[in-house]
Amino acid sequence: MSLLSVHGLKVAYGGIQAVRGIDIEVAEGELVCLIGANGAGKSSTLKGIMGLAHPRGEVLLAGERLHKLPTHAIAARGLALVPEGRGVFGRLTVAENLDMGAYARRDRAGIQADLARAYDLFPRLAERRAQLAGTLSGGEQQMLAIARALMGRPRLLLLDEPSMGLAPLMVRKIYETIAMIAAEGVTLLLVEQNAHLALKVSQRAYVMESGEITLSGASAELAANPRVRAAYLGE
Amino acid sequence: MDIFTQQLINGLVLGSIYALVALGYTMVYGILELINFAHGEVTMIGAMVALSVIGVLLGASPDLPGLMVVIAGLLVAIPACMALAFGIEKIAYRPLRKAPRLAPLITAIGVSIILQNVAMLVWGRQYVSFPAILPRGQHEILGAHITDLQIAIVVLSLLSMAGLWLLVEKTRLGRAMRATAQSKEVAELMGVNVDRVISYTFIIGAAIAAIAGVMVSAYYGLAHYYMGFMLGLKAFSAAVLGGIGNIAGAMLGGLLLGVIEALGAGYIGDLTGGFLGSHYQDVFAFLVLILVLVFRPSGLLGERVASRA
C-alpha cells in the first residue's frame, strides 16, 4: 500500500484551475519527484496535499483520510512541507525555528536528540543557532527550512523547489543532503523545475503540464524519454 | 514641591496604564494587522465589572478589607474581559479574516460602539464612582508625593509586563504567537492551530486590559461608559509611538506617552503664559501620534517593513 495516495486532487485560485484532478502515489521509503514548467501546478499540488488553498479530492496517508483536516492537523499527522521560498521565520532565531519544526511533538527527549542530530547534519546552523534566521544566506535558510521540517520526524517530507535561487555550489550541497535524507529512509515528494537534478536523485517521477499529469514512470526511463529530454532537459 | 519630579511620577503611573492597554493593540496588530478599536471598550468593561463586584461585596458586608474587595473585583473582571474578547474575535473578526482590511477595521469600530451602548444600558450614563476603600498612604521622594495606589499601579503594571514578556519569549505558546505573526501559513504548516493562537492573543490582551481598567478607575476614582474611547485612543497612540506590532515598543511607548502628557500638562500653563491650562493635556498624546506618523511611521522600536527578509 502506498504511504501517500492522492486521488483527483483539484486546486483552484478564483476561477483559475491550477491543478485539474491529479493522482499521485508515493510508497514508503520512496523519493518521488514532480517536474514541470513554471506554472504547471506543482507547488499548488503540494499546497493542496497540505490542505492549503481549499483543495478538492482525496489525500490519504497510509489509508487515513487527510483531506477533511485543517493544515495544522495534517502537519501533526506527519506531513511536512518545505515551502517554496523556504518560509523560515526571519525574526525568530535559528534555534527557535528548529523548535517550531517540533511544535506538534511532545517527546522532549526525542526532540533534544533530533536537535543534536540536526546540528550534526548542518554544522552551519549550529554555529548560528542564536542568530535571527532572517540574517542567514539563502542557502543557509534552505538548510534551516529542511532541518526544521525534519524536526517534526515527518512520515513524508514535501520539498518545493529547494534549488530555487541558489548558487550552483549550494544547489549541489542541498541535493547531497536530500539524497542523504532519502538514504535514511525518509519518504520524499520533491517538486523541482530543474528536471536534471530531480530525475537523477529520484526513483520515480511525474511530469506535470497545465495542471495535469502527462507522464509518469521510473526516473531513469523518463530521463531517457525523448519528449522529456526535449521539453525539460534542454535537448 | 518639585513640579518636574511630581509630574514625572504622575506620568509614569499613567504611562504604565497606557502601556498595558497598548499591549493589547500591538499584540493583535502584530498577528492580524488589525487595529482592534474595541480594545479600549474591553478595558472599560473590565472597570465596570470590577466596580459592580466591589459594589455588591460592599453592599453585602461593608466591613470587608478594601484591598481584598478590589482584588475580588479584579479577579472577576479579568475572566469577564477574556470571555468578551474571545467572543468578539470569534463573532466579529474571524468571519472577516479573508476580507479586505477595511472591513474588519470598520467592524472593530462598530463593536466598540455596541460595547459603549451596552455599557450605558447596564451601568447608566452617570459616572460610577470607585469607593474610597483602598489604603491611602502617601510618601515623599525627591520633593514629590507618591501614593500607595500609584506605587501599586506601577508595580502591578511592571509585573504584568514581565509576565507577558516571559510568556511571549519563553513559552511554546509565545513562540507560536511570534511565528504566527510572521507567517500564518508557515505556522500552520508547523502544526500550529493558528485560529487558536489568535484567540489566545485576544484573550491575553483582554486580561491585561482588565487589569488596566481597574487600575485607571481606581486612580481617577471613577468609571464611565465612554472612558474606553479616550483611553483606547491614547493607548493606540502609545503603541504607534513604540512601533505597532512590537511588544517592547508598546511598553516603552506607553510609559513615554504618559510622561510626555504629564510634563506637558504641568508646563503648558507656564509655556503659554496661562493661555492654555492643564486640561489641554489630551492634546499631547495626539500631537505625539501625528509627529510619529509624519516623521517615523514605524515607531521608535518598529522595523521598517522594507527591511524584512
XYZ file of C-alpha atoms in Angstrom:
544
model
C 0.000 0.000 0.000
C 1.164 3.492 -0.741
C 2.148 5.787 2.082
C 0.590 8.723 0.245
C -2.306 8.380 -2.172
C -3.712 11.394 -3.914
C -6.880 10.937 -5.963
C -8.485 13.553 -8.164
C -6.794 16.491 -6.446
C -8.016 19.858 -7.676
C -6.792 23.282 -6.633
C -8.280 26.498 -7.949
C -7.472 30.142 -7.322
C -10.504 32.250 -8.064
C -11.666 30.907 -11.405
C -8.284 29.539 -12.430
C -7.767 25.786 -12.165
C -4.163 25.298 -11.131
C -4.482 21.555 -10.518
C -7.082 19.660 -12.546
C -7.739 16.402 -10.765
C -4.477 14.504 -10.492
C -3.475 11.162 -8.940
C -0.158 10.621 -7.176
C 1.151 7.632 -5.245
C 4.230 7.599 -3.061
C 5.361 4.359 -1.434
C 7.080 4.164 1.949
C 10.777 4.998 1.602
C 10.488 6.258 -1.955
C 11.835 9.520 -3.363
C 9.349 10.667 -5.975
C 9.656 13.870 -7.939
C 7.186 16.070 -9.684
C 8.668 18.044 -12.554
C 7.197 20.535 -14.946
C 7.469 24.052 -16.231
C 6.816 27.174 -14.254
C 3.088 27.465 -13.595
C 2.319 23.799 -14.305
C 0.679 23.437 -10.889
C 3.461 21.696 -8.981
C 3.524 23.990 -5.951
C -0.269 24.072 -5.900
C -0.250 20.282 -5.758
C 1.919 20.318 -2.647
C -0.219 23.026 -1.072
C -3.321 21.033 -1.880
C -1.880 17.921 -0.228
C -1.259 20.020 2.894
C -4.834 21.304 2.850
C -3.873 24.848 1.880
C -5.701 26.781 -0.847
C -9.040 24.902 -0.467
C -8.237 21.735 -2.370
C -10.790 19.174 -3.519
C -10.171 15.485 -3.952
C -8.782 12.764 -1.731
C -5.491 12.662 0.148
C -4.720 9.523 2.133
C -1.730 8.924 4.381
C -1.347 5.178 4.932
C -5.076 4.905 4.349
C -6.079 7.717 6.722
C -8.127 10.486 5.126
C -6.302 13.805 5.426
C -8.361 15.893 3.033
C -11.019 16.786 5.571
C -8.475 18.049 8.106
C -7.131 21.561 8.644
C -3.496 22.117 7.682
C -2.153 22.081 11.234
C -3.758 18.682 11.830
C -2.289 17.330 8.590
C 1.122 18.563 9.724
C 0.647 16.923 13.095
C -0.025 13.600 11.343
C 3.443 13.604 9.869
C 3.384 15.578 6.633
C 5.977 18.317 6.419
C 6.195 20.819 3.591
C 9.278 22.911 2.982
C 7.578 25.697 1.074
C 8.834 27.465 -1.994
C 10.969 30.402 -0.916
C 11.851 28.457 2.261
C 9.484 30.210 4.654
C 11.830 30.467 7.604
C 10.679 32.728 10.431
C 13.118 35.594 9.849
C 12.600 37.247 13.226
C 12.982 34.021 15.174
C 16.416 32.612 15.918
C 17.723 29.521 14.167
C 17.126 27.515 17.339
C 13.567 28.827 17.665
C 12.872 27.937 14.039
C 14.010 24.379 14.742
C 11.805 24.285 17.853
C 8.862 25.330 15.702
C 9.540 22.316 13.495
C 8.923 20.099 16.507
C 5.828 22.059 17.567
C 3.428 19.146 17.231
C 5.661 16.787 19.220
C 5.651 16.367 22.994
C 8.542 13.924 23.494
C 11.192 16.233 24.937
C 13.977 13.671 24.921
C 13.316 12.764 21.296
C 13.236 16.419 20.296
C 16.559 17.051 22.034
C 18.115 14.082 20.247
C 16.795 15.243 16.880
C 18.040 18.760 17.542
C 21.530 17.421 18.212
C 21.286 15.415 15.000
C 20.142 18.443 13.013
C 23.140 20.432 14.241
C 25.330 17.464 13.353
C 23.900 17.353 9.872
C 24.099 21.120 9.400
C 27.087 22.476 11.341
C 26.447 25.936 9.874
C 23.156 26.049 11.747
C 24.847 25.035 14.983
C 27.247 27.945 14.625
C 24.362 30.309 14.053
C 21.776 28.901 16.397
C 21.337 32.169 18.329
C 21.191 34.301 15.193
C 17.939 35.536 13.655
C 17.053 33.328 10.712
C 16.499 36.401 8.532
C 20.221 37.129 8.675
C 21.208 33.797 7.092
C 22.147 33.464 3.433
C 19.649 31.916 1.030
C 21.396 28.553 1.080
C 21.583 28.530 4.855
C 17.897 29.387 5.038
C 17.127 26.434 2.774
C 19.187 24.200 5.056
C 17.280 25.582 8.033
C 13.943 25.016 6.345
C 14.825 21.382 5.633
C 16.265 20.842 9.117
C 13.164 22.417 10.636
C 10.895 20.091 8.660
C 12.936 17.091 9.795
C 12.471 18.179 13.435
C 8.879 17.037 13.095
C 10.061 13.494 12.250
C 7.833 13.553 9.195
C 6.499 10.350 7.675
C 6.517 12.197 4.385
C 8.603 15.235 3.502
C 7.392 17.509 0.716
C 10.038 19.766 -0.795
C 9.072 22.651 -3.038
C 11.848 23.864 -5.361
C 14.720 23.507 -2.908
C 17.235 24.658 -5.520
C 15.452 27.851 -6.434
C 17.560 30.987 -6.395
C 20.662 29.294 -5.034
C 24.237 29.298 -6.351
C 25.284 26.058 -8.130
C 27.580 25.019 -5.311
C 24.776 25.435 -2.771
C 22.370 23.541 -5.027
C 24.773 20.608 -5.061
C 25.013 20.695 -1.299
C 21.240 20.779 -0.895
C 20.880 17.800 -3.241
C 23.535 15.836 -1.389
C 21.516 16.493 1.738
C 18.304 15.352 0.078
C 19.961 12.137 -1.092
C 21.246 11.565 2.427
C 17.825 12.127 3.975
C 16.309 9.687 1.484
C 19.016 7.154 2.269
C 17.996 7.325 5.917
C 14.572 6.069 4.912
C 12.568 9.310 4.915
C 9.891 9.271 2.217
C 10.090 12.302 -0.036
C 7.981 14.026 -2.638
C 10.109 16.581 -4.433
C 8.900 19.343 -6.693
C 11.566 20.765 -8.934
C 11.888 22.837 -12.074
C 15.408 21.607 -12.515
C 14.474 18.266 -14.086
C 18.097 17.175 -14.436
C 18.651 17.175 -10.718
C 15.258 15.826 -9.808
C 15.381 12.851 -12.182
C 18.880 11.996 -11.030
C 18.046 11.877 -7.333
C 14.562 10.290 -7.505
C 13.330 6.768 -8.207
C 10.048 7.701 -9.832
C 8.736 10.860 -11.399
C 5.578 12.565 -12.543
C 5.566 15.167 -15.280
C 3.034 17.927 -14.876
C 1.673 20.231 -17.586
C -1.081 22.823 -17.171
C -2.468 21.260 -14.028
C -2.446 17.670 -15.288
C -0.057 14.777 -15.087
C 1.014 13.891 -18.582
C 3.722 11.321 -17.955
C 4.914 9.179 -15.099
C 7.323 6.342 -14.533
C 10.764 5.407 -13.322
C 13.018 8.439 -13.279
C 15.721 6.776 -15.365
C 13.183 5.923 -18.076
C 11.752 9.414 -18.087
C 15.228 10.875 -18.331
C 15.686 8.809 -21.488
C 12.286 9.712 -22.933
C 12.800 11.957 -25.998
C 9.776 14.090 -25.135
C 11.052 14.760 -21.627
C 14.547 15.386 -22.953
C 13.234 17.933 -25.413
C 10.863 19.710 -23.044
C 12.698 19.650 -19.711
C 16.299 18.675 -20.190
C 17.043 21.287 -22.824
C 17.937 18.988 -25.681
C 7.166 70.768 45.813
C 9.158 69.940 42.752
C 6.763 70.064 39.806
C 9.090 68.230 37.458
C 9.567 65.225 39.738
C 5.898 65.199 40.623
C 4.768 65.221 37.013
C 7.367 62.593 36.149
C 5.862 60.319 38.795
C 2.313 61.046 37.672
C 3.368 60.434 34.084
C 4.983 57.098 34.846
C 1.874 55.952 36.713
C -0.455 56.964 33.910
C 2.030 55.708 31.341
C 2.180 52.260 32.860
C -1.594 52.022 32.443
C -1.317 53.199 28.824
C 1.388 50.609 28.303
C -0.870 47.784 29.474
C -3.676 48.814 27.151
C -1.216 49.443 24.303
C -0.006 45.844 24.616
C -3.420 44.588 23.590
C -3.445 46.777 20.493
C 0.033 45.834 19.483
C -0.332 42.075 20.018
C -3.440 41.876 17.880
C -1.919 44.125 15.241
C 1.234 42.019 15.213
C -0.722 38.916 14.306
C -3.690 40.161 12.277
C -2.624 43.638 11.147
C -5.934 44.694 12.610
C -6.385 47.752 14.790
C -8.824 46.394 17.331
C -10.643 49.612 18.150
C -12.889 47.735 20.560
C -9.935 47.149 22.882
C -10.494 50.429 24.759
C -14.067 49.319 25.447
C -12.853 45.955 26.739
C -10.797 47.960 29.231
C -13.886 49.952 30.193
C -15.931 46.780 30.662
C -13.175 45.491 32.943
C -13.505 48.580 35.130
C -17.311 48.382 35.169
C -17.460 44.690 36.021
C -14.949 45.168 38.823
C -16.925 48.119 40.193
C -20.138 46.093 40.150
C -18.469 43.282 42.071
C -16.999 45.786 44.510
C -20.430 47.373 44.951
C -22.114 44.029 45.634
C -19.452 42.950 48.106
C -19.545 46.241 49.989
C -23.320 46.173 49.966
C -23.317 42.711 51.497
C -20.727 43.472 54.106
C -19.258 46.984 54.330
C -16.511 45.939 56.742
C -14.581 43.783 54.311
C -10.980 44.922 53.887
C -10.838 47.304 50.911
C -7.845 45.760 49.232
C -9.464 42.325 49.241
C -12.669 43.712 47.781
C -10.779 45.363 44.921
C -8.782 42.203 44.267
C -12.028 40.239 44.146
C -13.368 42.722 41.608
C -10.234 42.323 39.553
C -10.454 38.542 39.688
C -13.948 38.670 38.225
C -13.143 41.404 35.697
C -10.206 39.505 34.195
C -12.100 36.371 33.104
C -15.080 38.522 32.071
C -12.879 40.532 29.696
C -11.169 37.379 28.433
C -14.523 35.854 27.567
C -15.675 39.090 25.960
C -12.572 39.364 23.758
C -12.815 35.695 22.807
C -16.389 36.258 21.697
C -15.603 39.476 19.817
C -12.864 37.817 17.829
C -14.920 34.755 17.046
C -18.128 36.534 16.105
C -16.963 39.823 14.628
C -13.445 39.373 13.259
C -12.945 35.726 12.346
C -15.596 35.668 9.596
C -13.776 38.628 8.023
C -10.302 37.106 8.203
C -10.013 36.966 4.406
C -11.962 40.154 3.683
C -10.237 43.398 2.614
C -8.549 45.122 5.563
C -11.074 47.920 5.743
C -13.938 45.551 6.603
C -12.610 44.280 9.965
C -11.471 47.807 10.831
C -14.979 49.175 10.395
C -16.320 46.157 12.263
C -13.977 46.973 15.143
C -15.362 50.497 15.323
C -18.854 49.005 15.259
C -18.053 46.598 18.077
C -16.664 49.494 20.070
C -19.889 51.480 19.658
C -22.002 48.450 20.574
C -19.982 47.891 23.750
C -20.315 51.551 24.729
C -24.062 51.382 24.329
C -24.395 48.096 26.155
C -22.354 49.568 29.000
C -24.560 52.658 29.011
C -27.664 50.497 29.282
C -26.219 48.318 32.032
C -24.359 50.886 34.107
C -26.113 54.091 33.105
C -24.925 57.423 31.753
C -23.654 58.638 35.096
C -20.125 58.377 36.359
C -19.744 55.297 38.518
C -17.538 56.201 41.437
C -14.816 53.980 42.773
C -15.387 53.728 46.538
C -12.528 55.061 48.641
C -11.632 51.738 50.193
C -8.007 51.396 49.205
C -5.184 52.303 51.579
C -4.319 55.952 51.074
C -0.780 56.208 52.329
C 1.461 58.875 50.883
C 5.209 59.065 50.678
C 7.685 61.722 49.772
C 10.504 61.182 47.363
C 12.781 63.852 45.912
C 10.413 66.566 46.969
C 7.360 64.964 45.347
C 4.456 62.879 46.597
C 3.697 59.325 45.633
C 0.700 57.430 46.958
C 0.374 53.767 47.824
C -2.049 53.427 44.951
C 0.437 54.896 42.500
C 3.123 52.512 43.690
C 0.720 49.601 43.406
C -0.228 50.613 39.858
C 3.371 50.809 38.706
C 4.334 47.551 40.396
C 1.332 45.640 39.096
C 1.941 47.017 35.601
C 5.561 46.011 35.632
C 4.637 42.548 36.881
C 2.044 42.179 34.124
C 4.519 43.287 31.507
C 7.191 40.942 32.819
C 4.695 38.092 32.800
C 3.683 38.821 29.237
C 7.293 39.125 28.179
C 8.095 35.708 29.638
C 5.024 34.213 28.010
C 5.900 35.557 24.569
C 9.631 34.908 24.679
C 9.921 31.709 26.669
C 6.859 29.541 26.196
C 5.662 27.266 23.423
C 2.531 29.394 23.006
C 4.616 32.572 22.827
C 6.833 31.072 20.156
C 3.751 30.023 18.210
C 2.400 33.565 18.543
C 5.585 35.063 17.179
C 5.711 32.529 14.356
C 2.064 33.188 13.503
C 2.760 36.921 13.442
C 5.392 36.336 10.778
C 3.531 33.859 8.603
C 0.192 32.268 9.376
C 0.625 29.793 6.538
C 4.040 28.539 7.595
C 2.997 28.427 11.264
C 0.050 26.273 10.215
C 2.483 24.019 8.314
C 4.411 23.545 11.571
C 1.256 22.187 13.177
C 0.206 25.419 14.875
C -3.550 25.838 15.177
C -3.477 29.446 14.037
C -7.119 30.141 14.904
C -6.460 29.072 18.458
C -3.300 31.189 18.699
C -5.282 34.202 17.513
C -7.925 33.521 20.172
C -5.216 33.333 22.834
C -3.774 36.624 21.639
C -7.106 38.373 22.106
C -7.681 36.687 25.465
C -4.285 37.588 26.870
C -4.590 41.181 25.688
C -8.018 41.408 27.327
C -6.762 40.046 30.655
C -4.143 42.781 30.728
C -6.750 45.348 29.667
C -8.966 44.317 32.596
C -6.109 44.993 34.990
C -5.550 48.376 33.347
C -9.265 49.193 33.513
C -9.467 48.512 37.219
C -6.304 50.498 37.851
C -7.377 53.515 35.865
C -10.772 53.669 37.556
C -9.132 53.308 40.970
C -6.679 56.055 40.050
C -9.257 58.568 38.900
C -11.843 57.355 41.388
C -14.491 56.789 38.725
C -15.545 54.909 35.633
C -17.826 55.819 32.779
C -19.272 54.016 29.785
C -17.310 56.329 27.497
C -13.952 56.093 29.290
C -12.633 53.397 26.965
C -12.733 55.686 23.967
C -10.101 58.196 25.042
C -8.062 55.608 26.911
C -8.100 53.386 23.833
C -7.024 56.195 21.515
C -4.178 57.152 23.804
C -3.037 53.578 24.199
C -3.217 53.175 20.442
C -1.056 56.313 20.096
C 1.371 54.775 22.570
C 1.503 51.567 20.522
C 2.195 53.562 17.359
C 4.829 55.608 19.169
C 6.651 52.441 20.229
C 6.180 50.782 16.851
C 2.910 48.968 16.386
C 3.258 45.210 16.444
C 6.275 45.440 18.742
C 5.667 44.378 22.352
C 8.630 46.156 23.907
C 7.611 49.165 21.836
C 4.141 49.236 23.391
C 5.644 49.204 26.876
C 8.116 51.956 26.045
C 5.553 53.964 24.083
C 3.038 53.805 26.919
C 5.464 54.984 29.579
C 6.838 57.675 27.319
C 3.418 58.939 26.347
C 2.351 59.135 29.991
C 5.422 61.155 30.852
C 5.078 63.460 27.845
C 1.462 64.057 28.710
C 2.111 64.738 32.391
C 5.032 67.041 31.749
C 3.076 68.786 29.031
C 0.146 69.299 31.358
C 2.486 70.505 34.086
C 4.188 73.120 31.979
C 1.659 74.125 29.368
C 0.371 76.942 31.561
C 3.852 78.419 32.006
C 4.714 77.938 28.354
C 1.646 79.724 27.060
C 1.614 82.390 29.736
C -1.512 80.917 31.275
C -3.426 80.959 27.998
C -3.788 77.167 27.931
C -4.371 75.182 31.108
C -3.560 71.631 32.112
C -6.916 70.394 30.846
C -5.276 70.536 27.423
C -3.199 67.511 28.379
C -5.045 65.297 25.889
C -3.546 67.356 23.090
C -0.102 65.945 23.731
C -0.951 62.316 23.050
C -2.334 63.188 19.649
C 0.421 65.632 18.884
C 2.846 62.797 19.515
C 0.769 60.478 17.319
C 0.849 62.945 14.439
C 4.563 63.632 14.787
C 5.365 59.920 14.848
C 3.190 59.229 11.830
C 4.853 62.040 9.909
C 8.491 61.533 10.878
C 8.840 57.918 11.912
C 5.800 55.879 10.917
C 7.456 52.652 12.009
C 7.670 53.967 15.587
C 10.612 54.004 17.980
C 11.275 50.252 18.034
C 9.360 49.198 14.948
C 11.200 47.820 11.975
C 10.809 49.304 8.594
C 8.706 46.990 6.520
C 11.171 47.106 3.655
C 13.899 45.602 5.842
C 12.018 42.362 6.258
C 13.858 39.481 4.626
